[in-house]
XYZ file of C-alpha atoms in Angstrom:
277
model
C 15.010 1.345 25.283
C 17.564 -1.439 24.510
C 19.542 -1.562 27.939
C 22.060 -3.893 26.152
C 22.165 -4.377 22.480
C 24.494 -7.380 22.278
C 27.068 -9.683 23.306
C 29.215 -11.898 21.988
C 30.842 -14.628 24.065
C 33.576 -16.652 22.723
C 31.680 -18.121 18.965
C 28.239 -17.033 20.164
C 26.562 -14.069 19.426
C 23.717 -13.254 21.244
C 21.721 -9.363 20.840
C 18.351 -8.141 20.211
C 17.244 -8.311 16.421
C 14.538 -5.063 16.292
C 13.183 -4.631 13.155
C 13.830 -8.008 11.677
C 11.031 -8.673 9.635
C 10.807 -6.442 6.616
C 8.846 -3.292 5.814
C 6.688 -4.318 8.795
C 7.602 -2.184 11.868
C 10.011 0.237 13.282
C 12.635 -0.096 15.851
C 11.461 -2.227 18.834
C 8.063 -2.810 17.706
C 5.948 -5.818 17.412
C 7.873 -8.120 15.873
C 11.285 -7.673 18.172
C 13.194 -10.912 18.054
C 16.632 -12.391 19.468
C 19.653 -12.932 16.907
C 21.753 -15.702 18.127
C 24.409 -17.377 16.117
C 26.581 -20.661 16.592
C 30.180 -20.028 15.178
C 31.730 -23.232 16.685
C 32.248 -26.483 14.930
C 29.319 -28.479 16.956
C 25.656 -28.375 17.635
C 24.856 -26.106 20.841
C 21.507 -26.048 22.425
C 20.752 -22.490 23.773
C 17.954 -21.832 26.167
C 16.556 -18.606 26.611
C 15.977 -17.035 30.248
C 12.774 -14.699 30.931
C 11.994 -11.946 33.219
C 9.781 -8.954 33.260
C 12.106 -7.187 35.895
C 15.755 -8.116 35.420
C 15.301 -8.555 39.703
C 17.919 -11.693 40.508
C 15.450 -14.800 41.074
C 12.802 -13.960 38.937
C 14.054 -15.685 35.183
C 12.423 -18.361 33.878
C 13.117 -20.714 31.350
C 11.266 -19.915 28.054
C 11.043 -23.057 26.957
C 9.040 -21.906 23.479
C 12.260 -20.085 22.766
C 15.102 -22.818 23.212
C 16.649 -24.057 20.276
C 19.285 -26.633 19.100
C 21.328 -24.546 16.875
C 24.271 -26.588 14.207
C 27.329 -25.514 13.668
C 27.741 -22.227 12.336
C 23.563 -21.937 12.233
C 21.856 -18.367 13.175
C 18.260 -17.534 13.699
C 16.161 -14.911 14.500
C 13.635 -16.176 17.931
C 10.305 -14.014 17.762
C 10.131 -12.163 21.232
C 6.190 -11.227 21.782
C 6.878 -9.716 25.232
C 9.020 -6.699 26.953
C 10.948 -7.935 29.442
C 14.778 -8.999 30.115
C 16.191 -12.056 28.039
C 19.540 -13.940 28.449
C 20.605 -16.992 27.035
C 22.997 -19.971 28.018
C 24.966 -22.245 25.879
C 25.204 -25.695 25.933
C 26.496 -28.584 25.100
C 24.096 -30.474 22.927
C 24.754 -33.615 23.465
C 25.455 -33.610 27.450
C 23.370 -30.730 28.521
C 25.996 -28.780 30.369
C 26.661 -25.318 30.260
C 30.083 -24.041 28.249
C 31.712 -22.530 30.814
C 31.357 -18.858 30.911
C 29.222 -18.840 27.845
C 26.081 -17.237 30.079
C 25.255 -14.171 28.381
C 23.846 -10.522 30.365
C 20.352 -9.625 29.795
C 19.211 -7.703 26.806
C 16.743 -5.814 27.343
C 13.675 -5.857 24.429
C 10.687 -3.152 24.254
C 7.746 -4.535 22.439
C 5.172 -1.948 20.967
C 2.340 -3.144 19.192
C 1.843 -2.214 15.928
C -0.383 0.348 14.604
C -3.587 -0.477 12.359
C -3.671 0.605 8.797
C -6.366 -0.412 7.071
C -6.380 0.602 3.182
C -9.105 0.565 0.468
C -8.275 0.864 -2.875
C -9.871 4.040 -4.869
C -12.162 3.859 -7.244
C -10.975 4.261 -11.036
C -11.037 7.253 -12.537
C -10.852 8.345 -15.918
C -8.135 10.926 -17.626
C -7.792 13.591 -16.902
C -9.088 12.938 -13.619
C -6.490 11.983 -10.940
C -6.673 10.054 -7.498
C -5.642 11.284 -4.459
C -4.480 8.889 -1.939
C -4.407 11.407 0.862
C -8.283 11.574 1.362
C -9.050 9.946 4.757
C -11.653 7.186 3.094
C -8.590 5.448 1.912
C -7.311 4.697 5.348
C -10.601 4.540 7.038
C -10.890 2.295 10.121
C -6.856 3.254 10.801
C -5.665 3.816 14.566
C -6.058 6.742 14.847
C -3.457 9.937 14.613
C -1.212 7.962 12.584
C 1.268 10.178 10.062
C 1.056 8.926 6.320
C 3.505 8.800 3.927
C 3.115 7.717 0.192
C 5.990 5.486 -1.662
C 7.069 4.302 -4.682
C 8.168 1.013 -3.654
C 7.499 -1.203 -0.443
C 10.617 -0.801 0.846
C 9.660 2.906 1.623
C 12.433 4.502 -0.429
C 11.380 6.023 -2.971
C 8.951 8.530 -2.317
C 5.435 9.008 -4.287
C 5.100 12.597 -5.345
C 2.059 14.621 -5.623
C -0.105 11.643 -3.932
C -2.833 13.573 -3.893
C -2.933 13.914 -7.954
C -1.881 10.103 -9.108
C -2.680 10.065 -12.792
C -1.207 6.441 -13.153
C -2.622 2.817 -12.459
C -0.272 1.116 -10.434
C 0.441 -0.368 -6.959
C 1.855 2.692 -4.373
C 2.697 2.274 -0.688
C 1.382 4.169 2.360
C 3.300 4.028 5.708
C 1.170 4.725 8.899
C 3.554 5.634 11.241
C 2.359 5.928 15.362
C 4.294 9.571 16.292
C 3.596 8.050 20.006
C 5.487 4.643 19.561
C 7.551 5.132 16.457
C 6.310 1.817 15.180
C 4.368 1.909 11.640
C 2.936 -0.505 8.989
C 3.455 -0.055 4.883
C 0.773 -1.404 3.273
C 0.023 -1.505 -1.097
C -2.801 0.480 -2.494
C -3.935 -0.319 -5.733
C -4.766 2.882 -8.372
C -6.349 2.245 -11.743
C -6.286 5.260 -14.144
C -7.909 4.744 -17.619
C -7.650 6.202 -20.727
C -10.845 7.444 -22.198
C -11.916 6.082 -25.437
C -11.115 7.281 -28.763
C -13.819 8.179 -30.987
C -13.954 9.109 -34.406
C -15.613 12.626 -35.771
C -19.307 12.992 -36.804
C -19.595 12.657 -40.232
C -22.986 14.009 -42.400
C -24.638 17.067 -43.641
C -24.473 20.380 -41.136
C -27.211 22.006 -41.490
C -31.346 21.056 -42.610
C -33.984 23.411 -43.443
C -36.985 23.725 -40.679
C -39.204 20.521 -40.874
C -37.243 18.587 -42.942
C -34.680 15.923 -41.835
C -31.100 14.355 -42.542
C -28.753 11.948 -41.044
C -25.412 12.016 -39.465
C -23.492 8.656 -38.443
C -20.356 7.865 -36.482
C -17.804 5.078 -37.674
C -17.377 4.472 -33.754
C -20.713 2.394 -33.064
C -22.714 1.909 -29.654
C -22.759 5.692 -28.903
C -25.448 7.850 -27.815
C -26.767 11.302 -29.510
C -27.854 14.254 -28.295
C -28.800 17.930 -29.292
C -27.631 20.644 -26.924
C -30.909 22.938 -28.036
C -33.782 20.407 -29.372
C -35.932 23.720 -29.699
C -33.692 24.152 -33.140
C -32.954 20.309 -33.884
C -33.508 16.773 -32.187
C -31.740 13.697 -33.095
C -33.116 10.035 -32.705
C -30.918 6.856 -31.506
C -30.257 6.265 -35.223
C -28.874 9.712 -36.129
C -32.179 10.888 -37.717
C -31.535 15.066 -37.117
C -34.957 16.863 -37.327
C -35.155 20.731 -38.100
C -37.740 22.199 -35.888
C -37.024 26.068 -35.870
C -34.468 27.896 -37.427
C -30.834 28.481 -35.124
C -27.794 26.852 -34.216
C -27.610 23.317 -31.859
C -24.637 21.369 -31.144
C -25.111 18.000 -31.810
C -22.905 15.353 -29.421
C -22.081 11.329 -29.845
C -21.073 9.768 -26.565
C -19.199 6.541 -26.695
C -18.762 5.076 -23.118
C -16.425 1.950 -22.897
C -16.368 -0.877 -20.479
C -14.501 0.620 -17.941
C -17.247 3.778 -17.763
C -14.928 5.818 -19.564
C -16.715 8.526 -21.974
C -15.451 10.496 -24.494
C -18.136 12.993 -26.501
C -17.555 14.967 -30.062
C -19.495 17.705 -31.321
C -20.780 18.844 -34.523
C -22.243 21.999 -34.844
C -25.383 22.351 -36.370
C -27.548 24.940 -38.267
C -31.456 24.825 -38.805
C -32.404 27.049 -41.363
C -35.902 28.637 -42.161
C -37.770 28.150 -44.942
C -37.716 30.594 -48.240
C -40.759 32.528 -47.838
C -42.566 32.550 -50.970
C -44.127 36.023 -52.249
């Protein structure tokens, strides 16, 4: 809790800055800093006071934290550790306070930040979908966190039906600690591919029993099959053989480089032979 949230005294502005780095935490989390900005016409140097219990005596000077700040200059000081900060303005050139320029302690509540750890899915092909709600894609998390799925890294525009993503791009998930309020957005990457296109199965549709014929595809580097080789088989160049009169289905299967198969069918008849009398 933010005892004092800030003060301005005479051109200085002095207050807690929570949240200040972007997309990275919530409200008094991790990476809590101190806004301080010089509106008068010279150079200041500010020095920042330190205390873990606000009790009179125990401030020290954070040294790490003093700055000279020009004329009209702001800036955000990183603050890694709860406690009780003040600061006091001076001049920059002699060292003395500006009279009545001390400021009252602010009071800053660091949380650390959760873990999110992400790893990308594996591509799919259409019409499979991902779904980035599966707990392998935060695997290795703190634990208990509350997800959220976005559009954008700003967490704004909310990713719909996360669990069915049926488009490569980059999403967002937000891990947000229910205990602290703090949270982490991080990007997943989703690839979604298009299966080939492959043409039809051109050739005869139908042999008599122990005699052959061929059937070819324009789309080359596929692989044939018969779905009943008791009727028909097919060799790796198309070569159909009639074995036993009946009906097969015979398939090319053209898989592209990104293991992406699409399969077309032609159905096939064996017939028997005329007996002869």
């Amino acid at each position: 809790m933010l005892l004092s949230k800030f003060l301005i005294a005479q051109n200085f502005t002095f207050r807690v800055a929570d949240g200040y780095k972007e997309y990275s935490q919530g409200t008094n989390c991790e990476d809590v800093g101190l806004y301080i900005k010089n509106a008068e016409a010279a150079t200041i140097k500010v020095e920042i006071w330190f205390s873990s219990s606000n009790i009179p005596g125990s401030y020290s000077k954070a040294s790490s934290l003093s700055v000279q700040l020009a004329a009209g200059g702001e800036i955000i000081l990183n603050t890694a550790n709860s406690g009780y900060y003040y600061a006091v303005f001076k001049n920059s050139n002699s060292n003395v306070e500006i009279s009545n320029t001390s400021s009252t302690p602010v009071h800053v509540s660091v949380s650390l930040l959760p873990i999110l750890l992400i790893s990308n899915p594996d591509p799919v092909c259409l019409p499979s979908s991902v779904d980035l709600t599966l707990p392998s894609v935060t695997s290795g998390s703190t634990s208990g966190l509350s997800y959220t799925y976005w559009n954008d890294l700003q967490a704004t525009s909310t990713l719909i039906y996360a669990n069915t993503i049926s488009t490569t791009n980059t999403y967002y998930i937000k891990g947000l600690d229910l205990n602290t309020s703090c949270y982490i957005i991080k990007s997943v990457d989703v690839v979604v591919n298009t299966p080939p296109i492959v043409s039809s199965i051109t050739g005869s549709n139908n042999v008599c029993v122990g005699l052959t014929t061929t059937l070819s595809n324009s789309t080359t580097g596929g692989v044939w099959s018969s779905t009943s080789p008791t009727f028909a088989t097919i060799n790796s160049s198309g070569l159909v053989t009639g074995l036993s009169s009946g009906t097969s289905s015979i398939t090319y299967t053209f898989t592209d480089g990104n293991s992406c198969s699409t399969t077309v069918n032609k159905s096939f008849t064996v017939n028997a032979l005329p007996s002869v009398s």
